[in-house]
Amino acid sequence: MDLCSLPEGCISQIISLTSPKDASRSSVISSIFRSASDSDVVWDKFLPSDYSEILSRSVSPVEFSSKKDLYFRLCHPILIDEGKISFCLERSSGKKCYMLSSRELCIIWGDTPRYWQWISLPPESRFSEVAELLDVCWLDIKGRIDARMLSRKTNYVAYAVLKFQPDTYGFDAQPANLSVKLGGQESEHNVILKPNTAPMSRRLGVLSRRLGVVDLRSRWLLRTHTVSSRADEAEHLRARSDGWMEIEMGEFFNDEGDEGVVEISLMEVNGGHWKKGLIVEGIEIRPRA
């Protein structure tokens, strides 16, 4: 059967059973396919069922001329919930993505000016404030999101979105523990957040001079430390297109959204090592690519 001979409404129904990516591709087949693929019947199926409720929480009105127009507008982050959370759709699948701002997170000592300060970084950050670590030995950051807010039957990954000041120190002394929990699922691993080989170099050099020993051992230790740190950095820290960096915290499968609350944690509380220079934009939860 020639699909182009079908009524436009039938073609729209067929396209609505595919994906946003397939719908966009089908528009080049013919004029009737283009009209059918642009219809609200198609794009209403690709929008999340609770999109009206999400739009009602938007900080600014989201204007659109059609469901397709709305879909692609939501592929770019919008701020919701008084600007503390951003929401968008994954372009090719229509799956929901959220970022919890640093103000939405629980940061131990976050409101103590001696340890943390809240700064504005326009246009780098989508949020009005981000958290900058001034000096702390107990790093404890937690986020929570109701699984019902996320897309069902979807593998999700949580990422810490951050950057570092030039004078950052203390993150090469002890790995941080990153974990994500949902129901009976738990993903956990330890990662060096920010390898910092220069302080190690200075400490080894000072030590060798004080002991009056040949610097060969300190050079070997530095070389070993540098190689392993770069490997950790290459494996875990990734640059983002928005100028920030991200580190994978863990993944989980959101089945029907009825498993409760997703709990996300970043901790480094061992050894009493003082740390400085971390800037936290938030924690992003998005589908596994």
CSV table of C-alpha atoms in Angstrom, one decimal:
chain,number,residue,atom,x,y,z
A,1,MET,CA,0.0,0.0,0.0
A,2,ASP,CA,1.1,3.5,-0.8
A,3,LEU,CA,1.1,5.3,2.5
A,4,CYS,CA,0.8,8.7,0.7
A,5,SER,CA,-2.6,7.6,-0.4
A,6,LEU,CA,-3.9,7.4,3.2
A,7,PRO,CA,-5.8,10.2,4.8
A,8,GLU,CA,-3.6,12.8,6.5
A,9,GLY,CA,-5.2,11.9,9.9
A,10,CYS,CA,-4.2,8.3,9.5
A,11,ILE,CA,-0.6,9.2,8.6
A,12,SER,CA,-0.5,11.5,11.7
A,13,GLN,CA,-1.6,8.6,13.9
A,14,ILE,CA,1.1,6.3,12.4
A,15,ILE,CA,3.8,8.9,12.9
A,16,SER,CA,2.7,9.6,16.5
A,17,LEU,CA,3.7,5.9,17.2
A,18,THR,CA,7.3,6.5,16.2
A,19,SER,CA,9.7,9.1,17.8
A,20,PRO,CA,10.4,12.8,17.5
A,21,LYS,CA,13.5,12.0,15.5
A,22,ASP,CA,11.5,9.8,13.0
A,23,ALA,CA,8.7,12.4,12.8
A,24,SER,CA,11.2,15.0,11.7
A,25,ARG,CA,12.7,12.7,9.1
A,26,SER,CA,9.3,11.8,7.7
A,27,SER,CA,8.5,15.4,6.9
A,28,VAL,CA,10.8,15.2,3.8
A,29,ILE,CA,8.9,12.3,2.2
A,30,SER,CA,6.1,14.4,0.7
A,31,SER,CA,4.0,17.4,1.3
A,32,ILE,CA,1.2,15.3,2.9
A,33,PHE,CA,3.8,13.7,5.2
A,34,ARG,CA,5.1,17.1,6.1
A,35,SER,CA,1.7,18.3,7.0
A,36,ALA,CA,0.9,15.2,8.9
A,37,SER,CA,4.2,15.1,10.8
A,38,ASP,CA,3.7,18.8,11.9
A,39,SER,CA,0.3,18.2,13.3
A,40,ASP,CA,-0.6,18.6,17.0
A,41,VAL,CA,-1.8,14.9,17.0
A,42,VAL,CA,1.8,13.8,16.5
A,43,TRP,CA,3.6,16.2,18.8
A,44,ASP,CA,1.1,15.9,21.6
A,45,LYS,CA,2.1,12.3,21.9
A,46,PHE,CA,5.8,13.3,22.2
A,47,LEU,CA,5.2,15.9,24.9
A,48,PRO,CA,5.2,14.6,28.5
A,49,SER,CA,1.6,14.0,29.8
A,50,ASP,CA,2.1,16.5,32.5
A,51,TYR,CA,3.6,19.3,30.3
A,52,SER,CA,0.8,21.7,31.3
A,53,GLU,CA,1.6,21.3,35.0
A,54,ILE,CA,5.3,21.8,34.2
A,55,LEU,CA,4.6,25.0,32.2
A,56,SER,CA,2.5,26.3,35.2
A,57,ARG,CA,5.7,26.2,37.3
A,58,SER,CA,7.8,28.1,34.8
A,59,VAL,CA,9.4,31.3,36.0
A,60,SER,CA,8.6,33.0,32.6
A,61,PRO,CA,5.7,32.3,30.3
A,62,VAL,CA,6.5,29.8,27.5
A,63,GLU,CA,4.9,31.0,24.3
A,64,PHE,CA,4.3,28.6,21.4
A,65,SER,CA,2.2,28.4,18.2
A,66,SER,CA,1.8,24.6,18.0
A,67,LYS,CA,2.6,21.5,19.9
A,68,LYS,CA,5.7,21.0,17.7
A,69,ASP,CA,6.8,24.5,18.4
A,70,LEU,CA,6.3,23.8,22.2
A,71,TYR,CA,8.3,20.6,21.9
A,72,PHE,CA,11.4,22.2,20.5
A,73,ARG,CA,11.1,25.2,22.8
A,74,LEU,CA,11.3,22.7,25.7
A,75,CYS,CA,14.4,21.1,24.2
A,76,HIS,CA,16.1,24.2,25.7
A,77,PRO,CA,16.1,24.5,29.5
A,78,ILE,CA,13.4,26.5,31.2
A,79,LEU,CA,13.5,27.6,34.9
A,80,ILE,CA,10.7,26.3,37.1
A,81,ASP,CA,10.0,26.3,40.9
A,82,GLU,CA,11.1,29.9,41.6
A,83,GLY,CA,14.2,29.4,39.4
A,84,LYS,CA,15.7,26.6,41.6
A,85,ILE,CA,15.2,23.8,39.0
A,86,SER,CA,15.6,23.7,35.3
A,87,PHE,CA,13.6,21.4,33.0
A,88,CYS,CA,14.1,20.4,29.4
A,89,LEU,CA,13.4,17.5,27.0
A,90,GLU,CA,16.0,15.3,25.4
A,91,ARG,CA,15.7,16.3,21.8
A,92,SER,CA,15.7,12.9,20.0
A,93,SER,CA,13.5,11.0,22.5
A,94,GLY,CA,11.4,13.6,24.4
A,95,LYS,CA,12.6,12.2,27.7
A,96,LYS,CA,12.6,14.5,30.7
A,97,CYS,CA,15.8,16.1,32.0
A,98,TYR,CA,16.1,18.1,35.2
A,99,MET,CA,18.9,20.1,36.9
A,100,LEU,CA,18.6,20.8,40.6
A,101,SER,CA,20.4,24.1,41.3
A,102,SER,CA,22.8,24.4,44.1
A,103,ARG,CA,20.1,26.3,46.1
A,104,GLU,CA,17.9,23.2,45.7
A,105,LEU,CA,20.6,20.9,47.1
A,106,CYS,CA,21.5,20.3,50.7
A,107,ILE,CA,25.0,21.5,51.2
A,108,ILE,CA,26.4,21.0,54.7
A,109,TRP,CA,27.7,24.4,56.0
A,110,GLY,CA,26.3,26.0,52.8
A,111,ASP,CA,24.9,29.0,54.6
A,112,THR,CA,28.0,29.6,56.7
A,113,PRO,CA,30.0,32.4,55.1
A,114,ARG,CA,33.2,31.1,56.5
A,115,TYR,CA,32.9,28.0,54.4
A,116,TRP,CA,30.7,28.8,51.4
A,117,GLN,CA,29.6,31.8,49.5
A,118,TRP,CA,26.8,32.3,47.0
A,119,ILE,CA,27.8,34.1,43.9
A,120,SER,CA,26.2,35.1,40.5
A,121,LEU,CA,27.8,34.0,37.3
A,122,PRO,CA,25.8,35.3,34.4
A,123,PRO,CA,25.8,34.3,31.6
A,124,GLU,CA,27.7,31.1,32.5
A,125,SER,CA,25.0,29.8,34.8
A,126,ARG,CA,21.3,29.3,34.0
A,127,PHE,CA,20.6,30.0,37.7
A,128,SER,CA,20.8,33.3,39.6
A,129,GLU,CA,23.2,31.9,42.2
A,130,VAL,CA,25.8,29.2,42.4
A,131,ALA,CA,27.7,27.9,45.5
A,132,GLU,CA,31.5,28.5,45.8
A,133,LEU,CA,33.5,26.6,48.3
A,134,LEU,CA,35.8,28.9,50.3
A,135,ASP,CA,37.4,26.4,52.7
A,136,VAL,CA,36.0,23.3,54.3
A,137,CYS,CA,37.2,19.9,55.4
A,138,TRP,CA,33.7,18.2,55.4
A,139,LEU,CA,32.3,18.2,51.8
A,140,ASP,CA,28.8,16.9,51.8
A,141,ILE,CA,26.3,17.7,49.0
A,142,LYS,CA,23.0,15.9,48.6
A,143,GLY,CA,20.1,16.2,46.1
A,144,ARG,CA,16.6,14.5,45.9
A,145,ILE,CA,14.0,14.3,43.2
A,146,ASP,CA,10.7,12.4,43.1
A,147,ALA,CA,10.9,9.6,40.6
A,148,ARG,CA,7.4,10.4,39.4
A,149,MET,CA,8.8,13.6,37.9
A,150,LEU,CA,10.9,11.6,35.5
A,151,SER,CA,10.1,9.7,32.4
A,152,ARG,CA,9.1,6.1,32.9
A,153,LYS,CA,11.0,3.0,31.6
A,154,THR,CA,14.1,5.1,31.3
A,155,ASN,CA,17.8,4.7,32.3
A,156,TYR,CA,18.9,7.9,34.0
A,157,VAL,CA,22.3,9.2,35.0
A,158,ALA,CA,23.0,11.9,37.6
A,159,TYR,CA,25.8,14.4,37.0
A,160,ALA,CA,27.5,16.9,39.2
A,161,VAL,CA,27.9,20.1,37.3
A,162,LEU,CA,30.8,22.2,38.5
A,163,LYS,CA,34.0,24.1,37.8
A,164,PHE,CA,37.1,25.0,39.7
A,165,GLN,CA,38.8,28.3,40.6
A,166,PRO,CA,42.5,28.7,39.6
A,167,ASP,CA,43.5,28.5,43.3
A,168,THR,CA,41.7,25.2,43.9
A,169,TYR,CA,43.4,22.9,46.4
A,170,GLY,CA,42.7,19.8,48.5
A,171,PHE,CA,40.8,17.6,46.0
A,172,ASP,CA,43.8,15.4,45.2
A,173,ALA,CA,44.2,14.2,48.8
A,174,GLN,CA,41.2,11.9,49.1
A,175,PRO,CA,38.7,10.5,46.6
A,176,ALA,CA,35.1,11.6,46.9
A,177,ASN,CA,32.3,9.1,47.3
A,178,LEU,CA,29.5,9.5,44.7
A,179,SER,CA,26.2,7.6,45.0
A,180,VAL,CA,22.7,7.4,43.6
A,181,LYS,CA,19.9,5.5,45.2
A,182,LEU,CA,16.3,4.7,44.1
A,183,GLY,CA,14.4,2.0,45.9
A,184,GLY,CA,16.5,-1.1,46.0
A,185,GLN,CA,18.9,0.3,43.4
A,186,GLU,CA,22.2,1.8,44.4
A,187,SER,CA,25.1,3.0,42.2
A,188,GLU,CA,28.3,4.1,44.1
A,189,HIS,CA,31.9,4.8,43.3
A,190,ASN,CA,34.9,6.8,44.5
A,191,VAL,CA,36.5,9.5,42.3
A,192,ILE,CA,39.3,12.1,42.5
A,193,LEU,CA,37.2,15.2,41.8
A,194,LYS,CA,40.1,17.6,40.8
A,195,PRO,CA,43.6,16.3,40.5
A,196,ASN,CA,46.0,19.0,41.7
A,197,THR,CA,49.5,18.0,41.0
A,198,ALA,CA,51.2,21.3,41.6
A,199,PRO,CA,50.7,21.2,45.4
A,200,MET,CA,52.0,17.6,45.4
A,201,SER,CA,55.1,18.8,43.5
A,202,ARG,CA,55.7,21.5,46.1
A,203,ARG,CA,55.2,19.2,49.0
A,204,LEU,CA,57.6,16.6,47.6
A,205,GLY,CA,60.2,19.2,46.8
A,206,VAL,CA,60.1,20.7,50.3
A,207,LEU,CA,60.2,17.2,51.9
A,208,SER,CA,63.3,16.2,49.9
A,209,ARG,CA,65.1,19.5,50.8
A,210,ARG,CA,64.3,19.1,54.5
A,211,LEU,CA,65.6,15.5,54.5
A,212,GLY,CA,68.6,16.4,52.5
A,213,VAL,CA,68.1,13.5,50.2
A,214,VAL,CA,68.4,13.1,46.4
A,215,ASP,CA,65.2,14.2,44.6
A,216,LEU,CA,65.0,11.1,42.5
A,217,ARG,CA,62.3,9.5,44.7
A,218,SER,CA,60.2,12.7,44.8
A,219,ARG,CA,60.4,13.0,41.0
A,220,TRP,CA,59.3,9.4,40.7
A,221,LEU,CA,56.4,9.9,43.1
A,222,LEU,CA,55.3,13.0,41.3
A,223,ARG,CA,55.5,11.3,37.9
A,224,THR,CA,53.4,8.4,39.2
A,225,HIS,CA,50.9,10.7,40.9
A,226,THR,CA,50.6,12.9,37.7
A,227,VAL,CA,49.9,9.9,35.4
A,228,SER,CA,47.2,8.4,37.7
A,229,SER,CA,45.6,11.8,38.3
A,230,ARG,CA,45.4,12.6,34.6
A,231,ALA,CA,43.8,9.2,34.0
A,232,ASP,CA,41.2,9.9,36.7
A,233,GLU,CA,40.5,13.3,35.2
A,234,ALA,CA,40.2,12.0,31.7
A,235,GLU,CA,37.9,9.2,32.7
A,236,HIS,CA,35.6,11.1,35.0
A,237,LEU,CA,35.6,14.9,34.4
A,238,ARG,CA,34.1,16.0,31.1
A,239,ALA,CA,33.8,19.5,29.6
A,240,ARG,CA,30.2,20.6,28.7
A,241,SER,CA,29.1,22.8,25.8
A,242,ASP,CA,27.9,25.4,28.3
A,243,GLY,CA,31.4,26.0,29.8
A,244,TRP,CA,31.0,23.9,32.9
A,245,MET,CA,32.4,20.5,33.7
A,246,GLU,CA,30.4,17.4,34.7
A,247,ILE,CA,31.2,14.2,36.6
A,248,GLU,CA,29.0,11.1,36.5
A,249,MET,CA,27.6,10.3,39.9
A,250,GLY,CA,25.7,7.2,39.2
A,251,GLU,CA,22.8,5.7,37.2
A,252,PHE,CA,19.4,4.2,37.9
A,253,PHE,CA,16.4,2.8,36.0
A,254,ASN,CA,13.1,4.6,36.5
A,255,ASP,CA,10.5,1.9,35.9
A,256,GLU,CA,7.0,3.3,36.7
A,257,GLY,CA,8.1,6.2,38.8
A,258,ASP,CA,6.6,4.6,41.9
A,259,GLU,CA,9.9,3.6,43.7
A,260,GLY,CA,10.0,6.8,45.7
A,261,VAL,CA,12.7,9.5,45.8
A,262,VAL,CA,16.0,9.4,43.9
A,263,GLU,CA,18.8,10.3,46.5
A,264,ILE,CA,22.0,11.6,45.1
A,265,SER,CA,25.1,12.3,47.1
A,266,LEU,CA,28.7,13.7,46.8
A,267,MET,CA,30.8,13.3,49.9
A,268,GLU,CA,34.4,13.7,51.0
A,269,VAL,CA,34.6,13.6,54.7
A,270,ASN,CA,37.6,11.4,55.5
A,271,GLY,CA,41.0,12.5,56.7
A,272,GLY,CA,40.1,16.1,57.5
A,273,HIS,CA,41.6,17.5,54.3
A,274,TRP,CA,40.8,21.2,53.7
A,275,LYS,CA,39.5,22.0,50.3
A,276,LYS,CA,38.9,25.2,48.4
A,277,GLY,CA,37.8,26.5,45.0
A,278,LEU,CA,34.9,24.2,43.9
A,279,ILE,CA,32.0,26.0,42.3
A,280,VAL,CA,28.7,24.0,42.2
A,281,GLU,CA,26.0,24.8,39.7
A,282,GLY,CA,23.9,21.8,40.5
A,283,ILE,CA,23.1,18.2,39.8
A,284,GLU,CA,21.7,17.2,36.4
A,285,ILE,CA,19.5,14.1,35.9
A,286,ARG,CA,19.2,13.1,32.2
A,287,PRO,CA,18.6,9.9,30.2
A,288,ARG,CA,21.6,7.7,29.5
A,289,ALA,CA,22.8,8.5,25.9
